[in-house]
mmCIF file of C-alpha atoms and ligand atoms in Angstrom:
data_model
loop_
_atom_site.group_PDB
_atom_site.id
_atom_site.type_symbol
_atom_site.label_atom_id
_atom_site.label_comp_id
_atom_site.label_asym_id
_atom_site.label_seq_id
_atom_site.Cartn_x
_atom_site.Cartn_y
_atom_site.Cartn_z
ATOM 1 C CA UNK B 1182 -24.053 -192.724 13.653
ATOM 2 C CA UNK B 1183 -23.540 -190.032 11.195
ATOM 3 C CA UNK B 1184 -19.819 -188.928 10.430
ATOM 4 C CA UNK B 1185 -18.696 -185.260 9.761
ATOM 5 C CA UNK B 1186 -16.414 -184.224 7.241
ATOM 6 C CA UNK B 1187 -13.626 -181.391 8.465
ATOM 7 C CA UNK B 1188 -13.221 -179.200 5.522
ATOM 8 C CA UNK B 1189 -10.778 -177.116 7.127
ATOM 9 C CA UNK B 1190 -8.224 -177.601 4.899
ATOM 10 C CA UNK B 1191 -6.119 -178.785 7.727
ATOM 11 C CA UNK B 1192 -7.188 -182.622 7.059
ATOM 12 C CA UNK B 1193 -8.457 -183.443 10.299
ATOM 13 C CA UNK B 1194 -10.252 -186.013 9.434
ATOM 14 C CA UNK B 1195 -13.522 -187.137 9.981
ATOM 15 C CA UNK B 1196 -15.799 -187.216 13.556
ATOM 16 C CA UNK B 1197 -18.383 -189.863 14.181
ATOM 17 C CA UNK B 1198 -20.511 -187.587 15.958
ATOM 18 C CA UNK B 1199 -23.866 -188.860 17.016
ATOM 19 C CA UNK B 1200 -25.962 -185.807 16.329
ATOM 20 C CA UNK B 1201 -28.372 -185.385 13.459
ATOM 21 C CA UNK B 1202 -26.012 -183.564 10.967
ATOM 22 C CA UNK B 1203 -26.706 -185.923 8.109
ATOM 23 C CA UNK B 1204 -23.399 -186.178 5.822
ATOM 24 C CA UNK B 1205 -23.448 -182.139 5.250
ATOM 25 C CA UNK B 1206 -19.969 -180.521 6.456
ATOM 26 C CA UNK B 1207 -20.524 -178.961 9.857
ATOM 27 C CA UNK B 1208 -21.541 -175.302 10.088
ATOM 28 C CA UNK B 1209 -18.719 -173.146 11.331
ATOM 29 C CA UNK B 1210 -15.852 -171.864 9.882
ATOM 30 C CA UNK B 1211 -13.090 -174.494 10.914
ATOM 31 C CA UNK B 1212 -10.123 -172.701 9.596
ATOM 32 C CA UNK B 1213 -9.914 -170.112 12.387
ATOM 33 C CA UNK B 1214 -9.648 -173.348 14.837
ATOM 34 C CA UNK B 1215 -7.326 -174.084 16.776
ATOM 35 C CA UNK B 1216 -4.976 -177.579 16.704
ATOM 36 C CA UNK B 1217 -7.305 -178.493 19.830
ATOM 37 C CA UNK B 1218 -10.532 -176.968 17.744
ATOM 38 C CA UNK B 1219 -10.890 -174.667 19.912
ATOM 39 C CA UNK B 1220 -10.966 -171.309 18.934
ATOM 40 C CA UNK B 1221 -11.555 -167.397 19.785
ATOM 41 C CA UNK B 1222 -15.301 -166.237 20.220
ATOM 42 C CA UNK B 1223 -15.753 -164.058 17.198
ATOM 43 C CA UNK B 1224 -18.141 -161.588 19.210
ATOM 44 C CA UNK B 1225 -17.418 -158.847 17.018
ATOM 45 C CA UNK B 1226 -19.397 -160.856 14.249
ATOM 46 C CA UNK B 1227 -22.525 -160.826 15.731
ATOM 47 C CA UNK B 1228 -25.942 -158.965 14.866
ATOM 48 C CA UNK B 1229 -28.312 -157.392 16.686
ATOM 49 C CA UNK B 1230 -30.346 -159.880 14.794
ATOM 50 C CA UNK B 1231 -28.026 -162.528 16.681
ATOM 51 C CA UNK B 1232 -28.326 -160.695 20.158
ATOM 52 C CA UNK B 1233 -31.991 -160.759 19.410
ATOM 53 C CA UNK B 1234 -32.017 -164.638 18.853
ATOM 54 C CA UNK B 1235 -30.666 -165.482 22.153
ATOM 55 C CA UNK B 1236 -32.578 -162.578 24.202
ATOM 56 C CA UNK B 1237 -36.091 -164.586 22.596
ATOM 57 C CA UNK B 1238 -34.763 -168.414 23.141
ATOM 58 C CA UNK B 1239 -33.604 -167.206 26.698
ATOM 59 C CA UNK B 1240 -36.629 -165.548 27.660
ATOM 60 C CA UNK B 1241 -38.870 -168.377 26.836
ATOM 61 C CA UNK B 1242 -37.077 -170.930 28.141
ATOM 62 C CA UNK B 1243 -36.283 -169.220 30.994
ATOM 63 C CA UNK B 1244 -40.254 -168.579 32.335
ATOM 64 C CA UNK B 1245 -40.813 -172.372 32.018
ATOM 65 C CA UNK B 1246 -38.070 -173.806 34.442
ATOM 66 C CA UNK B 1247 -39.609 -173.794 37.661
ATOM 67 C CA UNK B 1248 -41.226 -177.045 38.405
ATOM 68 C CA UNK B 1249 -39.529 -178.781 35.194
ATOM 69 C CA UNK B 1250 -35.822 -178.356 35.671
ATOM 70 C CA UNK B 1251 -33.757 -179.160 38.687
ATOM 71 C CA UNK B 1252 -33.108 -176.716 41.031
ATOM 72 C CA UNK B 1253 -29.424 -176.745 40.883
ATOM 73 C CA UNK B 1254 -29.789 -175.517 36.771
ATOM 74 C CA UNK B 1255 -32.413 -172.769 38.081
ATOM 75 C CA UNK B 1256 -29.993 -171.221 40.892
ATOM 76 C CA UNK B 1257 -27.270 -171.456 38.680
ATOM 77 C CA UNK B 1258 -28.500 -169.959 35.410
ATOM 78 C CA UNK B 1259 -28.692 -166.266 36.278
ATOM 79 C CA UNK B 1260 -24.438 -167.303 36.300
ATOM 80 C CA UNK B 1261 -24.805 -167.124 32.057
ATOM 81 C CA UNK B 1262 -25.038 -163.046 32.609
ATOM 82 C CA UNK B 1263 -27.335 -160.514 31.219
ATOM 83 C CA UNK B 1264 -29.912 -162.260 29.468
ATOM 84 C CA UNK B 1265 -30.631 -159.711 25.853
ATOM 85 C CA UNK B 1266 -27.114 -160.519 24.212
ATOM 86 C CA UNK B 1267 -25.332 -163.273 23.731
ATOM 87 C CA UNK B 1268 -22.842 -163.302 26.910
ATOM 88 C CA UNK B 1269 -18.847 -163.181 26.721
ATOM 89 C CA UNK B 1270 -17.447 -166.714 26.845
ATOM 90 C CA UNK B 1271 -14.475 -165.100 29.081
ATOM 91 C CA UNK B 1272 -17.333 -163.300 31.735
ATOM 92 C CA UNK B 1273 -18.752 -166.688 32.308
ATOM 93 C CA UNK B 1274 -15.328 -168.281 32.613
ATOM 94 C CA UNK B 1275 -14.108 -166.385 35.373
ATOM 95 C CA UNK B 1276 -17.226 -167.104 37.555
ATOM 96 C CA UNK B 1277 -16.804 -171.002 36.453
ATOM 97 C CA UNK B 1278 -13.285 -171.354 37.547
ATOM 98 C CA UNK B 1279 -14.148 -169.836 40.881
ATOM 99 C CA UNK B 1280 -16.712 -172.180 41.553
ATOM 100 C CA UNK B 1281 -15.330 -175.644 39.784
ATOM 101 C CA UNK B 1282 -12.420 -175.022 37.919
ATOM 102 C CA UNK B 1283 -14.456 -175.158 34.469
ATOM 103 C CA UNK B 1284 -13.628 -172.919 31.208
ATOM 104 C CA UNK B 1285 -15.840 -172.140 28.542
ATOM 105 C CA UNK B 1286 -13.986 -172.171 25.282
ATOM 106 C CA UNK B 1287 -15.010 -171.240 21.915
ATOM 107 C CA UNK B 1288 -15.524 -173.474 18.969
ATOM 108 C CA UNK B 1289 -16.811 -173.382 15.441
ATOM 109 C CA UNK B 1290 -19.546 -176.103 15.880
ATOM 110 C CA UNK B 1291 -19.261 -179.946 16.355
ATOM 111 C CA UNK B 1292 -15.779 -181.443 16.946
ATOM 112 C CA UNK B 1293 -14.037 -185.280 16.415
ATOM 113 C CA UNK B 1294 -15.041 -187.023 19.424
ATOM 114 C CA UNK B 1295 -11.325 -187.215 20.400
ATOM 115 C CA UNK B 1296 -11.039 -183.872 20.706
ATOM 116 C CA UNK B 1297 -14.455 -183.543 22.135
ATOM 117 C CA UNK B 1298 -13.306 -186.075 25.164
ATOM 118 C CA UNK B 1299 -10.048 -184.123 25.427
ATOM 119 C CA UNK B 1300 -11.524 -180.749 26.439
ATOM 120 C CA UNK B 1301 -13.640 -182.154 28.757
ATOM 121 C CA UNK B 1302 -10.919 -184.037 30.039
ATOM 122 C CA UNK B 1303 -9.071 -180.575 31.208
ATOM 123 C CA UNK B 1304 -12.218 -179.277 32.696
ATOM 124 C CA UNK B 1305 -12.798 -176.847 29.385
ATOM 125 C CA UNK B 1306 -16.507 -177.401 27.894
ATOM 126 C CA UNK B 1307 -16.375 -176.390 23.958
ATOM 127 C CA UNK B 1308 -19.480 -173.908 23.597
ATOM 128 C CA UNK B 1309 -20.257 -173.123 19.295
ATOM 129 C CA UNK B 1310 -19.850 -169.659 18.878
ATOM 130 C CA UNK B 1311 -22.570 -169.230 16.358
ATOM 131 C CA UNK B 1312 -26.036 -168.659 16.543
ATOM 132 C CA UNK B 1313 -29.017 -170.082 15.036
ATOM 133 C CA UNK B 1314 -31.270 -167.961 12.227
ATOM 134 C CA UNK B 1315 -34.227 -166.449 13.326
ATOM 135 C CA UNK B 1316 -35.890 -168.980 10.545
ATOM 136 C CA UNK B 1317 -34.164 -171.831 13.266
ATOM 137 C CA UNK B 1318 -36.229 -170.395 15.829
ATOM 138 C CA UNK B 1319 -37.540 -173.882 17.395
ATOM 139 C CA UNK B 1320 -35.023 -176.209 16.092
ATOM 140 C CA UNK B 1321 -31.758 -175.777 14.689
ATOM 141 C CA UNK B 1322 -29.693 -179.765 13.899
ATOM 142 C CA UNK B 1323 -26.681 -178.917 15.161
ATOM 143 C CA UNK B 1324 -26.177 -177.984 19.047
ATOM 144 C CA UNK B 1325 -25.698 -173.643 18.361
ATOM 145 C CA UNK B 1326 -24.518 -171.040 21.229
ATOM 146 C CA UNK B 1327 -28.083 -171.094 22.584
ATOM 147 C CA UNK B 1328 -27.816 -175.058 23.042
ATOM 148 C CA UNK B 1329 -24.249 -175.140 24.326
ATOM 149 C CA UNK B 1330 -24.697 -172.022 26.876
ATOM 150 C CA UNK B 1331 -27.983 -172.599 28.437
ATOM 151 C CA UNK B 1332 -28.002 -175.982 27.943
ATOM 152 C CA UNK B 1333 -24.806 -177.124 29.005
ATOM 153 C CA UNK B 1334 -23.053 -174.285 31.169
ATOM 154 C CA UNK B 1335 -25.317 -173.584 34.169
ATOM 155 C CA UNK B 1336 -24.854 -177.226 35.446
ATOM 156 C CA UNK B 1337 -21.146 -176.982 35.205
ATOM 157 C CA UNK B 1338 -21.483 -174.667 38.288
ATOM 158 C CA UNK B 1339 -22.561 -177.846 40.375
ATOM 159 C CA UNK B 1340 -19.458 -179.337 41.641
ATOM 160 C CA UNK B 1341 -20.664 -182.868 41.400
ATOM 161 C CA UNK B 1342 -21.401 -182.990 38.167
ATOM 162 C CA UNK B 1343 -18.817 -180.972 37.079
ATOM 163 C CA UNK B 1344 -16.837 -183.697 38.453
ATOM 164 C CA UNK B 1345 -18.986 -186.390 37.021
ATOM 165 C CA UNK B 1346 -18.220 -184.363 33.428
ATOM 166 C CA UNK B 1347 -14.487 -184.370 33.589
ATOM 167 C CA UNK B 1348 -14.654 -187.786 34.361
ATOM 168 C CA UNK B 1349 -16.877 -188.789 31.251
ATOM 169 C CA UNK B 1350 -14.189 -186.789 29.296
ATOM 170 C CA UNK B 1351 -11.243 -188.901 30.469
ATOM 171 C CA UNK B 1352 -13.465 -192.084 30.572
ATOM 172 C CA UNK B 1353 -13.865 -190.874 26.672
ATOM 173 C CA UNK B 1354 -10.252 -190.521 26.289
ATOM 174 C CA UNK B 1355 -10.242 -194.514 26.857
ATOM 175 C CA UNK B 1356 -13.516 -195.213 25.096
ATOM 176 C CA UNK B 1357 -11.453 -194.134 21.956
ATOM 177 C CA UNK B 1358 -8.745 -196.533 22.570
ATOM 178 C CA UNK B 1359 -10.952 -199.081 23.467
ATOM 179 C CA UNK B 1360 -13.314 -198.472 20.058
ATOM 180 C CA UNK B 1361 -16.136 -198.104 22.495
ATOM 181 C CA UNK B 1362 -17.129 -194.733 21.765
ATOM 182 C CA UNK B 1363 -20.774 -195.688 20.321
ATOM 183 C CA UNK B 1364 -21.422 -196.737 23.876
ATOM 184 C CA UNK B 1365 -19.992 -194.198 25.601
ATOM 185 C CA UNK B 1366 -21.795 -191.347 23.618
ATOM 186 C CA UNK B 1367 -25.285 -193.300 24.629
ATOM 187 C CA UNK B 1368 -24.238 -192.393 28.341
ATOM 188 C CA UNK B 1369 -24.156 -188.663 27.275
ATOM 189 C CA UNK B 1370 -27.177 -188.628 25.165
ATOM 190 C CA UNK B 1371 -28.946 -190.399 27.880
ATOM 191 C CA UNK B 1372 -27.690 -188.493 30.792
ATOM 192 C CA UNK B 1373 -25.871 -185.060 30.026
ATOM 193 C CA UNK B 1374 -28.303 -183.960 27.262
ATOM 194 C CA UNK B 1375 -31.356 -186.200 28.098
ATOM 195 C CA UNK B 1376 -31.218 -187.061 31.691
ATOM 196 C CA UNK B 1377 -33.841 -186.673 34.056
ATOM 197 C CA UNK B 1378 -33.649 -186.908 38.131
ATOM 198 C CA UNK B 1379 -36.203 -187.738 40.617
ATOM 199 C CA UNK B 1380 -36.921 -185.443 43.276
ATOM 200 C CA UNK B 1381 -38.817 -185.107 46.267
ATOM 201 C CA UNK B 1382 -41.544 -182.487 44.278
ATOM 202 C CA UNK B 1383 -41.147 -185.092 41.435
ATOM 203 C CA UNK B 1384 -39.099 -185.784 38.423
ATOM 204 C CA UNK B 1385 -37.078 -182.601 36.707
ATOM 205 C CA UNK B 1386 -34.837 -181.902 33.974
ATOM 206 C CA UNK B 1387 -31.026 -181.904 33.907
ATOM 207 C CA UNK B 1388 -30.392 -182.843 30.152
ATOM 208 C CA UNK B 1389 -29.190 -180.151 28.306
ATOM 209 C CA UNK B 1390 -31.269 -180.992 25.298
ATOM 210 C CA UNK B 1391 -34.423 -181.070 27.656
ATOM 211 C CA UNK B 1392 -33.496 -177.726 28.799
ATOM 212 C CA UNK B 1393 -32.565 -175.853 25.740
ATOM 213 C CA UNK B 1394 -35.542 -176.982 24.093
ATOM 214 C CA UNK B 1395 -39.307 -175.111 24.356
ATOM 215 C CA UNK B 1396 -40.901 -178.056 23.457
ATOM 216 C CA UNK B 1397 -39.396 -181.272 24.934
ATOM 217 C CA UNK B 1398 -39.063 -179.608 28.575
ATOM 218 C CA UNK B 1399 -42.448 -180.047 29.395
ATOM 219 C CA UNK B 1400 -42.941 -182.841 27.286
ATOM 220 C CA UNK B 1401 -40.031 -185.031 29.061
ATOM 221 C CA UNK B 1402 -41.940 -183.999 32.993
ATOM 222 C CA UNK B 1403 -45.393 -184.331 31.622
ATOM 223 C CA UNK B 1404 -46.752 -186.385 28.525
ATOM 224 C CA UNK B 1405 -47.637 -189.738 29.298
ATOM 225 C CA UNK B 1406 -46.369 -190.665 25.990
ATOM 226 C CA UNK B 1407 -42.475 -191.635 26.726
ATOM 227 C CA UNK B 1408 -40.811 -194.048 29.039
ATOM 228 C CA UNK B 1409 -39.218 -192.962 31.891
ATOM 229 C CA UNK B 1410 -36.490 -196.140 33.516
ATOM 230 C CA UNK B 1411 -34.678 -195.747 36.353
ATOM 231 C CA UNK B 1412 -30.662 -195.204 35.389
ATOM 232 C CA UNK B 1413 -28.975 -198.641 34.405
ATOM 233 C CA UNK B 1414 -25.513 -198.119 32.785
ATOM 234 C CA UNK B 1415 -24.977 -201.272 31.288
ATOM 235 C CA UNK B 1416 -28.543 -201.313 30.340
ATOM 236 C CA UNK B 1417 -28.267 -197.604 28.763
ATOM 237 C CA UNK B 1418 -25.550 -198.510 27.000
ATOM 238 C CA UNK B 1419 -27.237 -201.205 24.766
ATOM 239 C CA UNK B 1420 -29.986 -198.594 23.864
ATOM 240 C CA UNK B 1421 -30.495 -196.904 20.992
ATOM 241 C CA UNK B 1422 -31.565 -193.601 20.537
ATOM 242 C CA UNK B 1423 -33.597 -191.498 18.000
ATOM 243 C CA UNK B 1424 -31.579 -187.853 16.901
ATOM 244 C CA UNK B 1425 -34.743 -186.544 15.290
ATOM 245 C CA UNK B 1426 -37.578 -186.056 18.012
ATOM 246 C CA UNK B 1427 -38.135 -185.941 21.521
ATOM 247 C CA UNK B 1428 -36.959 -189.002 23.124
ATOM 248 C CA UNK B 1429 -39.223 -191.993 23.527
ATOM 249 C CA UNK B 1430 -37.203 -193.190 26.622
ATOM 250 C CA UNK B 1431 -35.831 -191.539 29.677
ATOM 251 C CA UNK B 1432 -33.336 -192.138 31.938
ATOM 252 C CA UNK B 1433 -33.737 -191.310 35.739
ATOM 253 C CA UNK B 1434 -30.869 -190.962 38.040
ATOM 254 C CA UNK B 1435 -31.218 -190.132 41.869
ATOM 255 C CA UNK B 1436 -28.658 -187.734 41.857
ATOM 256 C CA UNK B 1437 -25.763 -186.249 40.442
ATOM 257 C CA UNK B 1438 -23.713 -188.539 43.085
ATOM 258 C CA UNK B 1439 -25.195 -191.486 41.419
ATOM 259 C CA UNK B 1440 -23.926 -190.075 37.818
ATOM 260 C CA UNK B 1441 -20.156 -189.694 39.151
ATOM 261 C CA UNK B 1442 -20.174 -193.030 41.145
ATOM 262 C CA UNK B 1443 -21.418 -195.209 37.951
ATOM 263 C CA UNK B 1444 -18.388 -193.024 36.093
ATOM 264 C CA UNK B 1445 -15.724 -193.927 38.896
ATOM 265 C CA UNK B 1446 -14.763 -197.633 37.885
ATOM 266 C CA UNK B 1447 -12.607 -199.000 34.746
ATOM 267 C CA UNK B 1448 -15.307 -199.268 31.633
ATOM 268 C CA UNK B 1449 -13.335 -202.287 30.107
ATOM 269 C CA UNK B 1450 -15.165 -204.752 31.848
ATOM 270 C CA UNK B 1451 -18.034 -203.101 31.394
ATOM 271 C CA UNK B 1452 -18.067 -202.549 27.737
ATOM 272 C CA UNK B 1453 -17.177 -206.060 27.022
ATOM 273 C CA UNK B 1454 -20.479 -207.160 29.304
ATOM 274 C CA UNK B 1455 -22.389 -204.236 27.178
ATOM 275 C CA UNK B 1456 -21.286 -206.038 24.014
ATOM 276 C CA UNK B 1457 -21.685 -209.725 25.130
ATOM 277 C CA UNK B 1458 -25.427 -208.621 26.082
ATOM 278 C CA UNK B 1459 -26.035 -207.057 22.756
ATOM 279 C CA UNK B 1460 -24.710 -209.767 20.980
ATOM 280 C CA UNK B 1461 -26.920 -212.484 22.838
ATOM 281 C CA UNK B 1462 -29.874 -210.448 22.998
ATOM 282 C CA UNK B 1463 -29.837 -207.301 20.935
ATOM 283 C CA UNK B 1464 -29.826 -203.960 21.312
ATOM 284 C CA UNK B 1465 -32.899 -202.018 23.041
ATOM 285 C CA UNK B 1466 -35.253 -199.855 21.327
ATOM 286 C CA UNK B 1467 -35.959 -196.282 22.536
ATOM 287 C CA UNK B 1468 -39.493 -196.854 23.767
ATOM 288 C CA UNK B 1469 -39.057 -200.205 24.787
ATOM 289 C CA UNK B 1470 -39.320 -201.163 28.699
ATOM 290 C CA UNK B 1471 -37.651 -204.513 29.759
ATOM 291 C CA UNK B 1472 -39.664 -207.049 32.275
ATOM 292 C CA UNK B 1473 -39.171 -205.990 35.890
ATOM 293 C CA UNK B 1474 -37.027 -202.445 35.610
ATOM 294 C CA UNK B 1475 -37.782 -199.426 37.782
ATOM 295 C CA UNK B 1476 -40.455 -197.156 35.674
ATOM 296 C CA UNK B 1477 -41.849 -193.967 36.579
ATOM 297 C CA UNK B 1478 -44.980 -192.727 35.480
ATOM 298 C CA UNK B 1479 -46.002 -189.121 35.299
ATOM 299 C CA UNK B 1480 -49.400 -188.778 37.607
HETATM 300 N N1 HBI M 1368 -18.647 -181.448 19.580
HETATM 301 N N2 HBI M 1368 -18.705 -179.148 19.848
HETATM 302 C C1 HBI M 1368 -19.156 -180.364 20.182
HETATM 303 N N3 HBI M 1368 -20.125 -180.469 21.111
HETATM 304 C C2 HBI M 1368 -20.614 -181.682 21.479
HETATM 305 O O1 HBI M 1368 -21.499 -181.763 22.345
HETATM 306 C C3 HBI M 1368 -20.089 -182.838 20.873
HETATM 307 C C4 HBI M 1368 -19.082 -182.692 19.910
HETATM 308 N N4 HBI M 1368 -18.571 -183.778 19.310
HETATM 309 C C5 HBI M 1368 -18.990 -185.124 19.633
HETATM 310 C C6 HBI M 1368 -20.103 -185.155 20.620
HETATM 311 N N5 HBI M 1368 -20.563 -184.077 21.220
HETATM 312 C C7 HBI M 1368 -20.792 -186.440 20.962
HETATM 313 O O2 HBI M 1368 -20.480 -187.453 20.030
HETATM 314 C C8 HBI M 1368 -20.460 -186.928 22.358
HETATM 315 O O3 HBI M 1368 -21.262 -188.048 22.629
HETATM 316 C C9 HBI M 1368 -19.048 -187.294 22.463
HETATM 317 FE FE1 FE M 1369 -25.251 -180.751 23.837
#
C-alpha cells in the first residue's frame, strides 16, 4: 500500500491510500483545504480545455452503458447535469439531498483514510475538483473529477447503497481504531470501485472504476480472461489486488441489499477471523479461484 505525503504545510501527515500514486505528493493544491480536506470547487479555474475533457470522457462512456452497467447507474446518471462542462458540485448536491441525504463536496485529490471514512460517515462523498490533461485521456493514476463524478455520484442516488456507503464510512471510522484499514479498503476496491452484480439480463457494472473507465467496462462483462466469484466478505478481505490494470478477479454481489446487510454487523470478529485465515493459509491472489466457490463465466 503506497503512502501519500501532505505537503500542505499544515503537517497532516501522511495517508496510506491504496491507489497507484507511487511515493509522488498528491496532485492538488492542499493548502486551500479545509481542516476536514474538504474544500471549495475552484470552478472559476477551469478551461475550456477542461470543459472539453469531461464533455469527451462523458460522451464515450456514456454510449457504452446499456447492457454493461446496472440499471440503477443508467437512470440515475442524467442526475450529474448537462453533459459538455464539468457540472457544479452544489447543482448536483441539491438533487442528492432530496433523494438520499448525500452532499458532494470538493477536494483537492486523495485524502488520509481517516478523513476519507469521516466524510462518508456524514453522508458527504469527497469528489477532486481537478481534471485530468487531455495527454491523460485514457488513464490518469489518481481518481480526477471525471472518476469521482461519473464514477462515484450517480449510484449515490440509490438509497440502498447510499446507505450501504455511509455505513462503510462509519465501519471505516472503526477500521482505523482497530488498525484494520488494509482490509477494509479491499471491501471498497472490490465492491464500490470494482463490483459487479448479477442480473436477470446477466452480470453489469456498479464499480466506479468499471464505470469511469472506456476500457475495463466491457472488459469486466465480457473477456473471458478474469475471474468473476460470487461476493464472500471474509474471503474478499484476504485478497489482494493489483492498482495497475484491469482486475484479474471480480466480485459479484446479488444486490445492493446484500452489500448493506454484509456491512450491518460489528467487523471485530470478523477481522480477527480475516487475519487468523491469512495467517494459516495466506493471502489470495487476484486471479486465483479457491476449490468449490460460486464462479460465473461470461457465455
Ligand atoms: N481520498 N479523495 C479520496 N477519494 C478516495 O476515493 C479515497 C481517498 N482516500 C483513501 C481512499 N479512497 C481509499 O484508501 C479507501 O479505500 C479508503
Ligand atoms: Fe474511486
Amino acid at each position: 500500500m503506497s503512502t501519500v505525503e501532505f505537503h500542505d504545510g499544515l503537517n497532516r501527515g501522511v495517508a496510506p491510500v491504496t491507489y497507484g500514486t507511487g511515493d509522488r505528493p498528491p496532485r492538488g493544491d492542499y493548502g486551500r483545504a479545509k481542516s476536514d480536506y474538504t474544500c471549495e470547487q475552484a470552478y472559476a479555474h477551469y478551461t475550456a480545455a477542461d470543459h472539453e475533457t469531461y464533455r469527451r470522457l462523458y460522451a464515450r462512456q456514456v454510449q457504452q452503458l446499456p447492457g454493461l452497467a446496472c440499471e440503477e447507474f443508467i437512470r440515475a446518471v442524467q442526475q450529474l447535469g448537462a453533459p459538455d462542462r464539468i457540472p457544479r458540485f452544489d447543482a448536483i448536491s441539491e438533487r442528492l439531498l432530496k433523494a438520499t441525504g448525500w452532499q458532494v463536496v470538493g477536494v483537492p485529490g486523495l485524502i488520509p483514510e481517516e478523513a476519507f471514512f469521516a466524510l462518508l460517515a456524514e453522508r458527504r462523498f469527497p469528489v477532486t475538483d481537478w481534471i485530468r490533461k487531455p495527454e491523460e485521456f485514457d488513464y490518469v493514476v489518481e481518481p480526477d473529477v471525471f472518476h469521482d463524478l461519473f464514477g462515484h455520484v450517480p449510484l449515490l442516488f440509490d438509497p440502498v447503497f447510499a446507505d450501504y456507503m455511509q455505513a462503510y464510512g462509519a465501519g471505516g471510522l472503526k477500521a482505523s481504531r482497530l488498525d484494520a484499514c488494509e482490509l477494509l479498503a479491499r471491501l471498497y476496491w472490490y465492491t464500490v470501485e470494482f463490483g459487479l452484480i448479477a442480473t436477470p439480463q446477466g452480470l453489469r457494472a456498479y464499480g466506479a472504476g468499471i464505470l469511469s473507465s472506456a476500457g475495463e467496462l466491457r472488459h469486466s462483462i465480457t473477456s473471458p480472461e478474469p475471474e468473476r466469484v460470487g461476493f464472500d466478505l471474509k474471503r474478499l478481505m484476504r485478497s489482494r489486488y493489483r492498482i495497475d490494470t484491469y482486475q484479474a478477479t471480480y466480485f459479484v454481489i446479488d444486490s445492493f441489499q446484500q452489500l448493506f446487510d454484509a456491512t450491518a454487523p460489528d467487523f471485530t470478529p470478523v477481522y480477527r477471523e480475516v487475519r487468523d485465515s491469512i495467517a494459516k493459509s495466506g493471502e489470495i491472489e487476484a486471479g486465483v479461484v479457491l476449490a468449490g466457490e460460486r464462479r460465473f463465466s461470461v457465455a
